[in-house]
Short mmCIF file of C-alpha atoms in Angstrom, two decimals:
data_model
loop_
_atom_site.label_atom_id
_atom_site.label_comp_id
_atom_site.label_asym_id
_atom_site.label_seq_id
_atom_site.Cartn_x
_atom_site.Cartn_y
_atom_site.Cartn_z
CA UNK A 259 43.28 19.61 71.25
CA UNK A 260 43.13 23.23 72.24
CA UNK A 261 45.10 26.15 70.95
CA UNK A 262 47.05 26.28 74.23
CA UNK A 263 49.12 23.25 73.24
CA UNK A 264 52.14 25.03 71.76
CA UNK A 265 55.57 23.43 71.90
CA UNK A 266 58.56 25.20 73.44
CA UNK A 267 60.13 26.02 70.06
CA UNK A 268 57.11 27.88 68.69
CA UNK A 269 57.43 31.68 68.51
CA UNK A 270 54.03 33.36 68.69
CA UNK A 271 54.55 36.14 66.18
CA UNK A 272 52.88 37.59 63.11
CA UNK A 273 54.78 37.07 59.88
CA UNK A 274 54.18 35.89 56.30
CA UNK A 275 55.80 32.55 57.18
CA UNK A 276 53.59 32.06 60.25
CA UNK A 277 50.48 32.64 58.14
CA UNK A 278 51.31 29.95 55.59
CA UNK A 279 49.35 26.67 55.96
CA UNK A 280 51.37 23.95 57.69
CA UNK A 281 51.34 21.48 54.79
CA UNK A 282 53.18 23.87 52.46
CA UNK A 283 55.81 24.63 55.11
CA UNK A 284 56.38 20.93 55.81
CA UNK A 285 56.74 20.20 52.09
CA UNK A 286 59.09 23.15 51.58
CA UNK A 287 61.28 22.05 54.49
CA UNK A 288 61.52 18.46 53.25
CA UNK A 289 62.34 19.48 49.65
CA UNK A 290 64.92 22.01 50.87
CA UNK A 291 66.59 19.38 53.06
CA UNK A 292 66.66 16.85 50.22
CA UNK A 293 68.26 19.44 47.92
CA UNK A 294 70.95 20.16 50.51
CA UNK A 295 71.65 16.45 51.01
CA UNK A 296 71.90 15.88 47.24
CA UNK A 297 74.50 18.65 46.82
CA UNK A 298 78.08 17.45 46.20
CA UNK A 299 80.30 18.25 49.14
CA UNK A 300 82.87 19.90 46.88
CA UNK A 301 80.36 22.56 45.71
CA UNK A 302 81.14 25.05 48.47
CA UNK A 303 79.40 27.90 46.65
CA UNK A 304 76.08 26.00 46.75
CA UNK A 305 76.07 25.98 50.54
CA UNK A 306 76.51 29.75 50.46
CA UNK A 307 73.32 29.91 48.41
CA UNK A 308 71.50 27.76 50.95
CA UNK A 309 72.70 30.07 53.72
CA UNK A 310 71.18 33.06 51.89
CA UNK A 311 67.85 31.22 51.64
CA UNK A 312 67.86 30.33 55.35
CA UNK A 313 68.69 33.91 56.35
CA UNK A 314 65.92 35.25 54.10
CA UNK A 315 63.29 32.90 55.57
CA UNK A 316 64.45 33.68 59.14
CA UNK A 317 64.15 37.40 58.44
CA UNK A 318 60.65 36.99 57.00
CA UNK A 319 59.63 34.85 59.98
CA UNK A 320 61.15 37.34 62.45
CA UNK A 321 63.33 34.65 64.01
CA UNK A 322 66.54 36.06 65.45
CA UNK A 323 69.96 34.55 64.65
CA UNK A 324 70.65 34.15 68.37
CA UNK A 325 67.55 32.02 68.84
CA UNK A 326 68.54 29.78 65.93
CA UNK A 327 72.15 29.43 67.08
CA UNK A 328 71.13 28.57 70.64
CA UNK A 329 68.64 25.88 69.59
CA UNK A 330 70.99 24.45 66.96
CA UNK A 331 73.41 23.37 69.70
CA UNK A 332 71.51 20.09 69.64
CA UNK A 333 73.82 19.01 66.81
CA UNK A 334 76.99 19.37 68.90
CA UNK A 335 77.70 15.59 69.01
CA UNK A 336 77.75 15.53 65.20
CA UNK A 337 79.98 18.62 65.17
CA UNK A 338 82.55 16.86 67.38
CA UNK A 339 82.46 13.84 65.09
CA UNK A 340 82.88 16.07 62.01
CA UNK A 341 85.95 17.77 63.53
CA UNK A 342 87.47 14.38 64.30
CA UNK A 343 87.22 13.10 60.72
CA UNK A 344 90.21 15.08 59.33
CA UNK A 345 92.41 13.37 61.92
CA UNK A 346 90.90 9.89 61.48
CA UNK A 347 90.54 9.86 57.69
CA UNK A 348 92.85 8.01 55.32
CA UNK A 349 94.28 8.77 51.88
CA UNK A 350 95.95 11.98 50.74
CA UNK A 351 96.95 14.30 53.55
CA UNK A 352 97.81 18.00 53.81
CA UNK A 353 99.68 20.03 56.41
CA UNK A 354 97.90 22.99 58.01
CA UNK A 355 99.27 24.90 61.03
CA UNK A 356 101.41 21.92 61.92
CA UNK A 357 98.49 19.46 61.67
CA UNK A 358 98.60 16.45 59.33
CA UNK A 359 95.01 16.29 58.02
CA UNK A 360 93.26 13.90 55.66
CA UNK A 361 91.81 15.56 52.55
CA UNK A 362 89.00 13.01 52.40
CA UNK A 363 88.38 13.53 56.11
CA UNK A 364 88.19 17.30 55.63
CA UNK A 365 85.57 16.91 52.93
CA UNK A 366 83.70 14.34 55.00
CA UNK A 367 83.67 16.54 58.10
CA UNK A 368 82.55 19.55 56.04
CA UNK A 369 79.81 17.44 54.45
CA UNK A 370 78.41 16.35 57.83
CA UNK A 371 78.73 19.80 59.39
CA UNK A 372 77.18 21.79 56.53
CA UNK A 373 74.33 19.46 55.64
CA UNK A 374 73.49 18.67 59.27
CA UNK A 375 73.45 22.36 60.17
CA UNK A 376 71.13 23.31 57.30
CA UNK A 377 68.81 20.42 58.17
CA UNK A 378 68.64 21.54 61.80
CA UNK A 379 68.07 25.19 60.84
CA UNK A 380 65.28 24.26 58.43
CA UNK A 381 63.59 22.16 61.12
CA UNK A 382 63.94 24.95 63.67
CA UNK A 383 62.36 27.48 61.32
CA UNK A 384 59.45 25.11 60.74
CA UNK A 385 59.01 24.56 64.48
CA UNK A 386 59.30 28.29 65.25
CA UNK A 387 56.53 29.22 62.81
CA UNK A 388 54.10 26.29 63.24
CA UNK A 389 52.24 25.14 66.33
CA UNK A 390 52.23 21.46 67.20
CA UNK A 391 48.52 21.22 66.37
CA UNK A 392 49.14 22.72 62.92
CA UNK A 393 52.05 20.35 62.31
CA UNK A 394 49.76 17.38 62.90
CA UNK A 395 47.03 18.90 60.72
CA UNK A 396 49.59 19.51 57.97
CA UNK A 397 50.83 15.92 58.12
CA UNK A 398 47.26 14.68 57.91
CA UNK A 399 46.54 16.88 54.87
CA UNK A 400 49.66 15.43 53.24
CA UNK A 401 48.16 11.96 53.70
CA UNK A 402 50.63 10.88 56.37
CA UNK A 403 49.70 7.41 57.76
CA UNK A 404 46.76 7.81 60.12
CA UNK A 405 48.37 5.79 62.88
CA UNK A 406 51.22 8.33 63.11
CA UNK A 407 48.98 11.40 63.19
CA UNK A 408 46.62 9.83 65.70
CA UNK A 409 49.42 8.82 68.07
CA UNK A 410 50.89 12.32 67.81
CA UNK A 411 47.45 13.87 68.42
CA UNK A 412 46.81 11.89 71.59
CA UNK A 413 50.37 12.44 72.82
CA UNK A 414 49.98 16.18 72.40
CA UNK A 415 46.52 16.29 73.94
CA UNK A 416 47.32 14.25 77.04
CA UNK A 417 51.01 14.94 77.66
CA UNK A 418 50.14 17.79 80.03
CA UNK A 419 47.64 15.52 81.78
CA UNK A 420 50.25 12.82 82.34
CA UNK A 421 52.83 15.34 83.53
CA UNK A 422 50.31 16.69 86.03
CA UNK A 423 49.49 13.17 87.18
CA UNK A 424 53.18 12.38 87.68
CA UNK A 425 53.61 15.61 89.66
CA UNK A 426 50.69 14.78 91.95
CA UNK A 427 52.04 11.26 92.52
CA UNK A 428 55.47 12.63 93.41
CA UNK A 429 54.00 15.16 95.87
CA UNK A 430 51.91 12.40 97.48
CA UNK A 431 54.99 10.16 97.76
CA UNK A 432 57.11 12.93 99.30
CA UNK A 433 54.34 13.83 101.77
CA UNK A 434 54.55 10.23 103.02
CA UNK A 435 58.29 10.46 103.60
CA UNK A 436 59.40 8.66 100.43
CA UNK A 437 61.70 10.73 98.21
CA UNK A 438 63.93 8.34 96.20
CA UNK A 439 67.08 10.12 95.11
CA UNK A 440 69.78 7.47 95.30
CA UNK A 441 70.55 4.23 93.51
CA UNK A 442 69.36 2.02 96.36
CA UNK A 443 66.00 3.82 96.35
CA UNK A 444 65.18 3.03 92.72
CA UNK A 445 62.53 0.54 93.76
CA UNK A 446 60.19 3.32 94.83
CA UNK A 447 60.80 5.26 91.63
CA UNK A 448 60.18 2.16 89.50
CA UNK A 449 56.93 1.48 91.36
CA UNK A 450 55.80 5.04 90.67
CA UNK A 451 56.58 4.69 86.94
CA UNK A 452 54.60 1.44 86.82
CA UNK A 453 51.63 3.02 88.56
CA UNK A 454 51.73 5.99 86.17
CA UNK A 455 51.76 3.62 83.19
CA UNK A 456 48.70 1.76 84.48
CA UNK A 457 46.83 5.01 85.13
CA UNK A 458 47.71 6.31 81.67
CA UNK A 459 46.56 3.04 80.07
CA UNK A 460 43.25 3.09 81.94
CA UNK A 461 42.70 6.75 81.11
CA UNK A 462 43.45 6.05 77.45
CA UNK A 463 40.88 3.24 77.38
CA UNK A 464 38.21 5.51 78.87
CA UNK A 465 39.00 8.34 76.47
CA UNK A 466 38.95 6.00 73.46
CA UNK A 467 35.57 4.51 74.42
CA UNK A 468 34.15 7.99 74.97
CA UNK A 469 35.37 9.08 71.53
CA UNK A 470 33.97 5.98 69.82
CA UNK A 471 30.61 6.59 71.44
CA UNK A 472 30.66 10.07 69.88
CA UNK A 473 31.32 8.82 66.35
CA UNK A 474 35.13 8.66 66.22
CA UNK A 475 36.28 6.51 63.26
CA UNK A 476 40.06 6.72 63.53
CA UNK A 477 40.59 9.94 61.59
CA UNK A 478 40.48 13.64 62.29
CA UNK A 479 37.19 15.40 61.51
CA UNK A 480 36.86 16.47 57.89
CA UNK A 481 35.96 20.04 58.85
CA UNK A 482 39.11 20.31 60.93
CA UNK A 483 41.32 18.98 58.13
CA UNK A 484 39.76 21.07 55.37
CA UNK A 485 39.53 24.39 57.21
CA UNK A 486 42.36 26.70 56.17
CA UNK A 487 43.79 24.33 53.54
CA UNK A 488 46.45 25.84 51.28
CA UNK A 489 45.46 27.65 48.12
CA UNK A 490 47.35 27.51 44.82
CA UNK A 491 48.83 30.93 45.52
CA UNK A 492 50.15 29.81 48.91
CA UNK A 493 51.70 26.70 47.38
CA UNK A 494 53.44 28.86 44.77
CA UNK A 495 54.66 31.28 47.43
CA UNK A 496 56.05 28.51 49.63
CA UNK A 497 57.65 26.83 46.60
CA UNK A 498 60.06 29.75 46.15
CA UNK A 499 62.65 28.45 48.63
CA UNK A 500 62.60 24.74 47.68
CA UNK A 501 62.66 25.57 43.95
CA UNK A 502 65.68 27.83 44.45
CA UNK A 503 67.37 25.13 46.55
CA UNK A 504 66.61 22.45 43.97
CA UNK A 505 68.00 24.69 41.21
CA UNK A 506 71.21 25.24 43.17
CA UNK A 507 71.56 21.51 43.81
CA UNK A 508 70.94 20.65 40.15
CA UNK A 509 73.57 23.14 38.97
CA UNK A 510 76.04 21.86 41.57
CA UNK A 511 75.51 18.28 40.48
CA UNK A 512 75.87 19.28 36.81
CA UNK A 513 79.15 21.08 37.45
CA UNK A 514 80.64 18.33 39.61
#
């Protein structure tokens, strides 16, 4: 799994956040997200605190606001649902600019919008500062189930190979006059997908046998997992954001 396997969200830059080991960044992101989820929806001030933390991390990681906003559009379906809740909710209602809105629906929509947005932003910051290889290494160091890390490792390593194989098959099919583009031509496309699956399965079998013959035992090499592991100082540094978020959540829960 070479260093060239970087996902499209990764930003190759030099920053204190980029230099942190992946396991501490994964842990910080998960704890931060849990703190946001645990915050009462009525504690509006708490979400302002979370926004300050996200902006601070983005600045340290040299990730621009435009990049974050563009990639966060993935949550648009949830945004539409959140905006619909004030109109669909029941219970006490208020009038605003001629609209008859549900109070419970307003809180529910705000809850989905705020917590979903912070979860997406935290995930984007993790993806922007950590390569896919490092993400898998970090999950393995955190004792994630081996089957998950191994599947992710092979997917990452051979995704480009499969994409190249599919491209060659398509070029070969087009060169023979077969270019299925319409509904009644799906048979040719389905046959190509089936052939690609068989080739991928056979290639996987050969790769697995080759790895077993070289001593593979179902887990990443110890040297690979231990190299660059987080120090106590790095854990303490990365804990700044989740500890602040947990403190804000605890105070919000106590005041609610």
